[in-house]
CSV table of C-alpha atoms (C1' of nucleotides) and ligand atoms in Angstrom, one decimal:
chain,number,residue,atom,x,y,z
A,388,MET,CA,33.0,-60.3,-10.9
A,389,LYS,CA,29.4,-60.7,-11.8
A,390,THR,CA,28.7,-62.8,-14.9
A,391,THR,CA,26.0,-61.8,-17.3
A,392,ARG,CA,23.4,-64.1,-18.8
A,393,ASN,CA,21.5,-64.3,-22.1
A,394,THR,CA,17.8,-64.3,-21.4
A,395,ALA,CA,14.8,-64.3,-23.7
A,396,ALA,CA,13.9,-60.7,-22.6
A,397,LYS,CA,17.4,-59.4,-23.2
A,398,THR,CA,17.5,-61.0,-26.7
A,399,ALA,CA,14.1,-59.5,-27.5
A,400,VAL,CA,15.3,-56.1,-26.4
A,401,LEU,CA,18.4,-56.3,-28.6
A,402,GLU,CA,16.3,-57.4,-31.6
A,403,VAL,CA,14.1,-54.3,-31.1
A,404,PHE,CA,17.3,-52.1,-31.2
A,405,GLU,CA,18.6,-53.9,-34.3
A,406,LYS,CA,15.4,-53.2,-36.2
A,407,SER,CA,15.2,-49.5,-35.2
A,408,LYS,CA,17.0,-46.8,-37.1
A,409,THR,CA,16.4,-44.3,-34.4
A,410,ALA,CA,16.9,-44.2,-30.6
A,411,LEU,CA,14.1,-45.7,-28.4
A,412,SER,CA,12.6,-44.8,-25.1
A,413,HIS,CA,11.9,-47.3,-22.4
A,414,THR,CA,8.2,-46.9,-23.2
A,415,GLU,CA,8.6,-47.5,-26.9
A,416,ILE,CA,10.6,-50.7,-26.2
A,417,HIS,CA,8.0,-51.9,-23.7
A,418,LYS,CA,5.2,-51.4,-26.3
A,419,GLN,CA,7.1,-53.2,-29.0
A,420,LEU,CA,7.8,-56.2,-26.7
A,421,ASN,CA,4.0,-56.4,-26.1
A,422,ASP,CA,4.1,-57.7,-22.5
A,423,LEU,CA,6.9,-60.2,-23.1
A,424,CYS,CA,8.3,-59.1,-19.8
A,425,ASP,CA,7.6,-56.7,-17.0
A,426,ARG,CA,8.6,-53.0,-17.4
A,427,VAL,CA,10.9,-53.2,-14.5
A,428,THR,CA,12.8,-56.0,-16.3
A,429,ILE,CA,13.3,-53.6,-19.2
A,430,TYR,CA,14.8,-51.0,-17.0
A,431,ARG,CA,17.2,-53.6,-15.6
A,432,ILE,CA,18.1,-54.9,-19.1
A,433,LEU,CA,18.8,-51.4,-20.3
A,434,ASP,CA,21.1,-50.9,-17.3
A,435,ARG,CA,23.0,-54.0,-18.1
A,436,LEU,CA,23.3,-53.2,-21.8
A,437,ILE,CA,24.8,-49.8,-20.9
A,438,ASN,CA,27.3,-51.4,-18.6
A,439,GLU,CA,28.3,-53.8,-21.3
A,440,ASP,CA,28.7,-50.9,-23.7
A,441,ILE,CA,26.2,-52.3,-26.1
A,442,ILE,CA,23.8,-49.4,-26.0
A,443,HIS,CA,24.2,-45.8,-24.8
A,444,LYS,CA,21.8,-43.4,-23.1
A,445,ILE,CA,20.7,-40.1,-24.7
A,446,SER,CA,19.3,-37.4,-22.6
A,447,ASN,CA,17.2,-34.8,-24.5
A,448,LEU,CA,16.7,-31.2,-23.7
A,449,ASP,CA,13.0,-31.7,-23.1
A,450,GLY,CA,13.8,-34.3,-20.4
A,451,THR,CA,13.0,-37.4,-22.4
A,452,VAL,CA,15.5,-40.2,-22.3
A,453,LYS,CA,16.2,-42.6,-25.1
A,454,TYR,CA,18.7,-45.4,-25.8
A,455,ALA,CA,20.5,-46.4,-29.0
A,456,LYS,CA,22.8,-49.2,-30.1
A,457,CYS,CA,26.5,-48.5,-30.2
A,458,ASN,CA,28.1,-49.2,-33.5
A,459,HIS,CA,31.7,-48.8,-32.8
A,460,SER,CA,34.4,-51.0,-34.2
A,461,HIS,CA,35.6,-52.6,-30.9
A,462,GLN,CA,37.8,-49.9,-29.7
A,463,ARG,CA,39.7,-50.7,-26.5
A,464,VAL,CA,38.4,-47.6,-24.8
A,465,HIS,CA,35.0,-46.7,-26.0
A,466,ILE,CA,33.8,-43.1,-25.7
A,467,HIS,CA,30.5,-41.7,-26.9
A,468,ASN,CA,31.7,-38.5,-28.3
A,469,HIS,CA,29.2,-38.2,-31.1
A,470,ALA,CA,26.2,-35.9,-31.4
A,471,HIS,CA,22.5,-36.8,-31.3
A,472,PHE,CA,19.8,-35.0,-33.1
A,473,SER,CA,16.3,-34.6,-31.7
A,474,CYS,CA,13.5,-33.5,-34.1
A,475,GLU,CA,11.1,-31.1,-32.6
A,476,ASN,CA,8.4,-32.2,-35.1
A,477,CYS,CA,8.5,-36.0,-35.2
A,478,HIS,CA,10.4,-36.4,-32.0
A,479,GLU,CA,12.8,-38.9,-33.5
A,480,ILE,CA,16.2,-39.0,-32.0
A,481,THR,CA,19.1,-40.2,-34.2
A,482,CYS,CA,22.8,-40.7,-33.6
A,483,LEU,CA,25.0,-38.5,-35.7
A,484,GLU,CA,28.0,-40.6,-35.5
A,485,SER,CA,30.0,-38.3,-37.8
A,486,VAL,CA,29.4,-35.2,-35.8
A,487,LYS,CA,31.9,-34.8,-33.0
A,488,PRO,CA,32.2,-31.4,-31.3
A,489,SER,CA,35.6,-29.8,-30.7
A,490,TYR,CA,36.0,-27.6,-27.7
A,491,ILE,CA,38.6,-26.2,-25.3
A,492,MET,CA,38.1,-26.8,-21.6
A,493,PRO,CA,39.4,-24.6,-18.8
A,494,HIS,CA,42.1,-26.2,-16.6
A,495,ASN,CA,41.3,-28.4,-13.6
A,496,TYR,CA,38.3,-30.1,-15.0
A,497,LYS,CA,38.4,-33.9,-15.6
A,498,VAL,CA,35.9,-34.8,-18.3
A,499,ASN,CA,34.6,-38.4,-18.3
A,500,GLU,CA,31.6,-38.1,-20.6
A,501,ILE,CA,30.0,-35.7,-23.0
A,502,ASN,CA,26.4,-35.2,-24.0
A,503,PHE,CA,25.9,-33.2,-27.2
A,504,THR,CA,22.3,-33.1,-28.3
A,505,LEU,CA,21.0,-30.8,-31.1
A,506,SER,CA,17.4,-30.1,-31.6
A,507,GLY,CA,15.5,-28.7,-34.6
A,508,LEU,CA,14.1,-30.2,-37.7
A,509,CYS,CA,15.3,-33.5,-39.2
A,510,PRO,CA,15.7,-33.8,-43.0
A,511,LYS,CA,12.4,-35.6,-43.3
A,512,CYS,CA,10.4,-32.9,-41.5
A,513,LEU,CA,12.3,-30.1,-43.1
A,514,ASN,CA,11.3,-31.2,-46.6
A,515,SER,CA,7.7,-31.9,-45.8
A,516,ASN,CA,7.1,-28.6,-43.9
A,517,ILE,CA,7.6,-26.4,-47.0
B,223,MET,CA,-0.1,-10.8,-26.3
B,224,LYS,CA,0.0,-11.9,-22.7
B,225,THR,CA,1.5,-9.5,-20.2
B,226,THR,CA,3.7,-10.7,-17.4
B,227,ARG,CA,3.4,-9.7,-13.8
B,228,ASN,CA,5.9,-9.3,-11.0
B,229,THR,CA,4.8,-11.3,-8.0
B,230,ALA,CA,6.3,-12.0,-4.6
B,231,ALA,CA,7.0,-15.6,-5.6
B,232,LYS,CA,8.7,-14.7,-8.8
B,233,THR,CA,10.9,-12.1,-7.1
B,234,ALA,CA,11.9,-14.7,-4.5
B,235,VAL,CA,12.8,-17.2,-7.1
B,236,LEU,CA,15.0,-14.7,-8.9
B,237,GLU,CA,16.8,-13.8,-5.7
B,238,VAL,CA,17.6,-17.5,-5.2
B,239,PHE,CA,19.1,-17.6,-8.7
B,240,GLU,CA,21.1,-14.4,-8.0
B,241,LYS,CA,22.6,-15.8,-4.8
B,242,SER,CA,23.6,-19.2,-6.5
B,243,LYS,CA,26.8,-19.7,-8.4
B,244,THR,CA,25.6,-23.0,-9.7
B,245,ALA,CA,22.5,-24.3,-11.5
B,246,LEU,CA,19.5,-25.2,-9.4
B,247,SER,CA,16.9,-27.9,-9.6
B,248,HIS,CA,13.2,-27.3,-9.0
B,249,THR,CA,13.5,-29.1,-5.7
B,250,GLU,CA,16.5,-27.1,-4.5
B,251,ILE,CA,14.6,-23.9,-5.3
B,252,HIS,CA,11.6,-25.1,-3.5
B,253,LYS,CA,13.6,-25.9,-0.4
B,254,GLN,CA,15.3,-22.6,-0.4
B,255,LEU,CA,12.0,-20.8,-0.6
B,256,ASN,CA,10.8,-22.7,2.5
B,257,ASP,CA,7.1,-22.9,1.6
B,258,LEU,CA,6.8,-19.4,0.5
B,259,CYS,CA,4.7,-20.8,-2.4
B,260,ASP,CA,3.4,-24.0,-3.8
B,261,ARG,CA,5.7,-26.3,-5.8
B,262,VAL,CA,3.3,-26.0,-8.8
B,263,THR,CA,3.8,-22.3,-8.7
B,264,ILE,CA,7.6,-22.7,-8.9
B,265,TYR,CA,7.1,-24.9,-12.1
B,266,ARG,CA,5.0,-22.1,-13.6
B,267,ILE,CA,7.5,-19.4,-12.6
B,268,LEU,CA,10.4,-21.4,-14.2
B,269,ASP,CA,8.4,-21.7,-17.4
B,270,ARG,CA,7.8,-18.0,-17.5
B,271,LEU,CA,11.4,-17.2,-16.8
B,272,ILE,CA,12.5,-19.4,-19.6
B,273,ASN,CA,10.1,-17.8,-22.0
B,274,GLU,CA,11.4,-14.4,-20.9
B,275,ASP,CA,15.0,-15.6,-21.6
B,276,ILE,CA,16.0,-14.9,-18.0
B,277,ILE,CA,16.9,-18.4,-17.1
B,278,HIS,CA,17.8,-21.5,-19.2
B,279,LYS,CA,17.1,-25.2,-18.7
B,280,ILE,CA,20.0,-27.7,-18.4
B,281,SER,CA,19.2,-31.3,-19.0
B,282,ASN,CA,21.8,-33.6,-17.6
B,283,LEU,CA,22.9,-37.1,-18.7
B,284,ASP,CA,21.6,-38.7,-15.6
B,285,GLY,CA,18.2,-37.3,-16.2
B,286,THR,CA,18.2,-34.5,-13.7
B,287,VAL,CA,17.1,-31.1,-14.8
B,288,LYS,CA,18.5,-27.8,-13.5
B,289,TYR,CA,18.1,-24.1,-14.3
B,290,ALA,CA,20.5,-21.3,-14.4
B,291,LYS,CA,20.4,-17.6,-14.9
B,292,CYS,CA,21.3,-16.2,-18.3
B,293,ASN,CA,24.1,-13.7,-18.2
B,294,HIS,CA,24.2,-12.4,-21.7
B,295,SER,CA,24.7,-8.8,-22.7
B,296,HIS,CA,21.3,-8.2,-24.3
B,297,GLN,CA,21.9,-9.7,-27.6
B,298,ARG,CA,19.1,-9.3,-30.0
B,299,VAL,CA,18.9,-13.0,-30.7
B,300,HIS,CA,19.9,-15.0,-27.7
B,301,ILE,CA,21.3,-18.5,-28.2
B,302,HIS,CA,22.4,-20.7,-25.5
B,303,ASN,CA,25.5,-22.1,-27.2
B,304,HIS,CA,27.7,-22.6,-24.1
B,305,ALA,CA,28.6,-25.8,-22.4
B,306,HIS,CA,27.5,-27.0,-18.9
B,307,PHE,CA,29.6,-29.1,-16.5
B,308,SER,CA,28.1,-31.6,-14.2
B,309,CYS,CA,30.3,-33.0,-11.4
B,310,GLU,CA,29.9,-36.7,-10.8
B,311,ASN,CA,31.0,-36.2,-7.2
B,312,CYS,CA,29.3,-33.1,-5.8
B,313,HIS,CA,26.5,-33.0,-8.4
B,314,GLU,CA,26.9,-29.3,-8.9
B,315,ILE,CA,26.1,-28.1,-12.4
B,316,THR,CA,27.8,-24.9,-13.6
B,317,CYS,CA,27.6,-22.9,-16.8
B,318,LEU,CA,30.9,-22.8,-18.7
B,319,GLU,CA,30.1,-19.6,-20.7
B,320,SER,CA,33.5,-19.6,-22.4
B,321,VAL,CA,33.2,-23.2,-23.7
B,322,LYS,CA,31.4,-23.2,-27.1
B,323,PRO,CA,31.6,-26.3,-29.2
B,324,SER,CA,32.4,-26.1,-32.9
B,325,TYR,CA,31.0,-28.8,-35.1
B,326,ILE,CA,30.0,-29.5,-38.7
B,327,MET,CA,26.4,-30.7,-39.4
B,328,PRO,CA,25.3,-32.8,-42.3
B,329,HIS,CA,23.1,-31.0,-44.8
B,330,ASN,CA,19.3,-30.8,-44.5
B,331,TYR,CA,19.2,-30.4,-40.8
B,332,LYS,CA,17.8,-27.2,-39.2
B,333,VAL,CA,19.4,-26.7,-35.7
B,334,ASN,CA,17.4,-24.5,-33.3
B,335,GLU,CA,19.0,-25.4,-30.0
B,336,ILE,CA,22.0,-27.2,-28.7
B,337,ASN,CA,22.6,-29.0,-25.4
B,338,PHE,CA,26.2,-29.6,-24.6
B,339,THR,CA,26.8,-31.1,-21.2
B,340,LEU,CA,30.1,-32.5,-19.9
B,341,SER,CA,30.4,-34.7,-16.9
B,342,GLY,CA,33.3,-35.6,-14.7
B,343,LEU,CA,35.1,-33.9,-11.8
B,344,CYS,CA,34.9,-30.2,-11.1
B,345,PRO,CA,38.1,-28.4,-10.0
B,346,LYS,CA,37.0,-28.5,-6.3
B,347,CYS,CA,36.4,-32.2,-6.3
B,348,LEU,CA,39.5,-32.9,-8.5
B,349,ASN,CA,41.7,-31.3,-5.9
B,350,SER,CA,40.2,-32.8,-2.8
B,351,ASN,CA,40.2,-36.3,-4.3
B,352,ILE,CA,44.1,-36.2,-4.7
C,638,DT,C1',21.1,-83.7,-13.3
C,639,DA,C1',22.3,-80.7,-9.4
C,640,DT,C1',23.8,-76.3,-8.1
C,641,DC,C1',23.5,-71.4,-7.5
C,642,DA,C1',23.9,-66.8,-8.6
C,643,DA,C1',21.8,-64.0,-12.1
C,644,DT,C1',17.5,-62.6,-13.6
C,645,DT,C1',12.6,-61.9,-13.3
C,646,DG,C1',7.7,-60.6,-11.7
C,647,DC,C1',5.1,-58.2,-8.7
C,648,DA,C1',3.8,-54.9,-5.4
C,649,DA,C1',4.9,-50.9,-3.3
C,650,DC,C1',7.0,-46.7,-3.3
C,651,DA,C1',9.4,-42.1,-4.7
C,652,DT,C1',10.2,-38.4,-7.7
C,653,DT,C1',9.0,-35.2,-11.1
C,654,DG,C1',6.0,-32.8,-13.8
C,655,DT,C1',1.0,-31.6,-15.5
C,656,DT,C1',-3.9,-30.2,-15.5
C,657,DG,C1',-8.4,-28.2,-14.0
C,658,DC,C1',-10.7,-25.0,-11.4
C,659,DG,C1',-12.1,-21.8,-8.1
C,660,DT,C1',-9.7,-17.9,-5.6
C,661,DT,C1',-6.4,-14.2,-5.1
C,662,DT,C1',-3.8,-10.3,-6.8
C,663,DA,C1',-1.0,-7.0,-9.8
C,664,DA,C1',-1.6,-3.7,-12.9
C,665,DT,C1',-4.4,-0.8,-15.5
C,666,DT,C1',-8.6,2.1,-16.1
C,667,DT,C1',-12.2,4.8,-14.5
D,1376,DA,C1',-9.3,5.7,-4.4
D,1377,DA,C1',-12.3,2.2,-6.2
D,1378,DA,C1',-13.5,-0.9,-10.0
D,1379,DT,C1',-11.9,-3.9,-13.5
D,1380,DT,C1',-9.8,-8.0,-15.3
D,1381,DA,C1',-6.6,-11.2,-16.8
D,1382,DA,C1',-2.4,-13.1,-14.8
D,1383,DA,C1',-1.0,-15.8,-11.2
D,1384,DC,C1',-1.9,-18.7,-7.4
D,1385,DG,C1',-3.2,-22.9,-4.2
D,1386,DC,C1',-4.9,-27.2,-4.0
D,1387,DA,C1',-6.2,-31.6,-5.3
D,1388,DA,C1',-5.9,-35.0,-8.4
D,1389,DC,C1',-3.5,-37.2,-11.9
D,1390,DA,C1',0.3,-39.2,-15.1
D,1391,DA,C1',4.8,-40.6,-16.3
D,1392,DT,C1',9.1,-42.3,-15.1
D,1393,DG,C1',12.2,-44.7,-12.4
D,1394,DT,C1',13.5,-47.5,-8.0
D,1395,DT,C1',13.6,-51.1,-4.4
D,1396,DG,C1',12.7,-55.4,-1.7
D,1397,DC,C1',11.8,-60.1,-2.0
D,1398,DA,C1',10.3,-64.5,-3.3
D,1399,DA,C1',10.2,-67.3,-7.5
D,1400,DT,C1',12.4,-68.7,-11.8
D,1401,DT,C1',16.0,-69.8,-14.9
D,1402,DG,C1',20.7,-69.8,-17.6
D,1403,DA,C1',25.2,-71.5,-17.2
D,1404,DT,C1',28.3,-74.4,-15.2
D,1405,DA,C1',30.1,-78.4,-12.9
E,2688,MN,MN1,28.8,-46.1,-29.2
E,2689,MN,MN1,22.1,-17.3,-21.4
E,2690,ZN,ZN1,11.5,-35.1,-37.8
E,2691,ZN,ZN1,32.4,-31.4,-7.8
DNA sequence: TATCAATTGCAACATTGTTGCGTTTAATTT
DNA sequence: AAATTAAACGCAACAATGTTGCAATTGATA
């Protein structure tokens, strides 16, 4: 199998994730890295981090894509079954690790992954907007 | 307020939706219309149909965006609270009108919209793949 | 230190969606 | 039926996002 390496760029991307309380887009990461590496490199690092189950991808209703660090306690099988919240006002996306939807599927479907994103107003914007 | 008009292109787009059992991407619609109108026009028609609550937008985990016809029985307030299924094999996206997630939100969030997309194998692909 | 596959930078490309503007057209009024 | 007029359109140009090929660099290992 392919081995994975620790590079300066990968370390820097991980540090950006550590410092952030919300999910980040490719562009936001690129700006924070301030030309430490090429934007293509960031796409490739994100791909690797997803394969290594270190981050997960969040696809929003408006088409934007963000990434967030996984904070799971080393489960053997790791499933991203938590919800994400996307604020329509400040556009911040946060993991709601405690919110896990329950649902009943029809027969004959095999579910591998779920994507549950809620949009509206986050607590910060809800308070300041009245 | 702005009034809305019935045009040849809009009618054609609606016919495409009527004929389809699955959700459609902008590109798929454009191909089916076979240069009846410009691709920009299709984007604008889709925007209008969403505002008129005739179709809804489905944003998938892999970044693709599709649209599907709403089949609701003229509720006063119309909320898209059903799930969508995205097949990893045939890439068809279908509305699962009967699947509605239940969940408990933390306080201080105002939820306006939800996006619940499941991916995996659809019944068709599940059966043909063993 | 030598090796070598993983990683990177760069250029080029593809896809998707948006905007401005002059022209056409659907629906309403005269 | 003709005039009116704002909605809708086509076209060109642009922006954002993501992908690919390839030569050069570099991290990990021997
Ligand atoms: Mn996780
Ligand atoms: Mn609907
Ligand atoms: Zn907010
Ligand atoms: Zn399928």
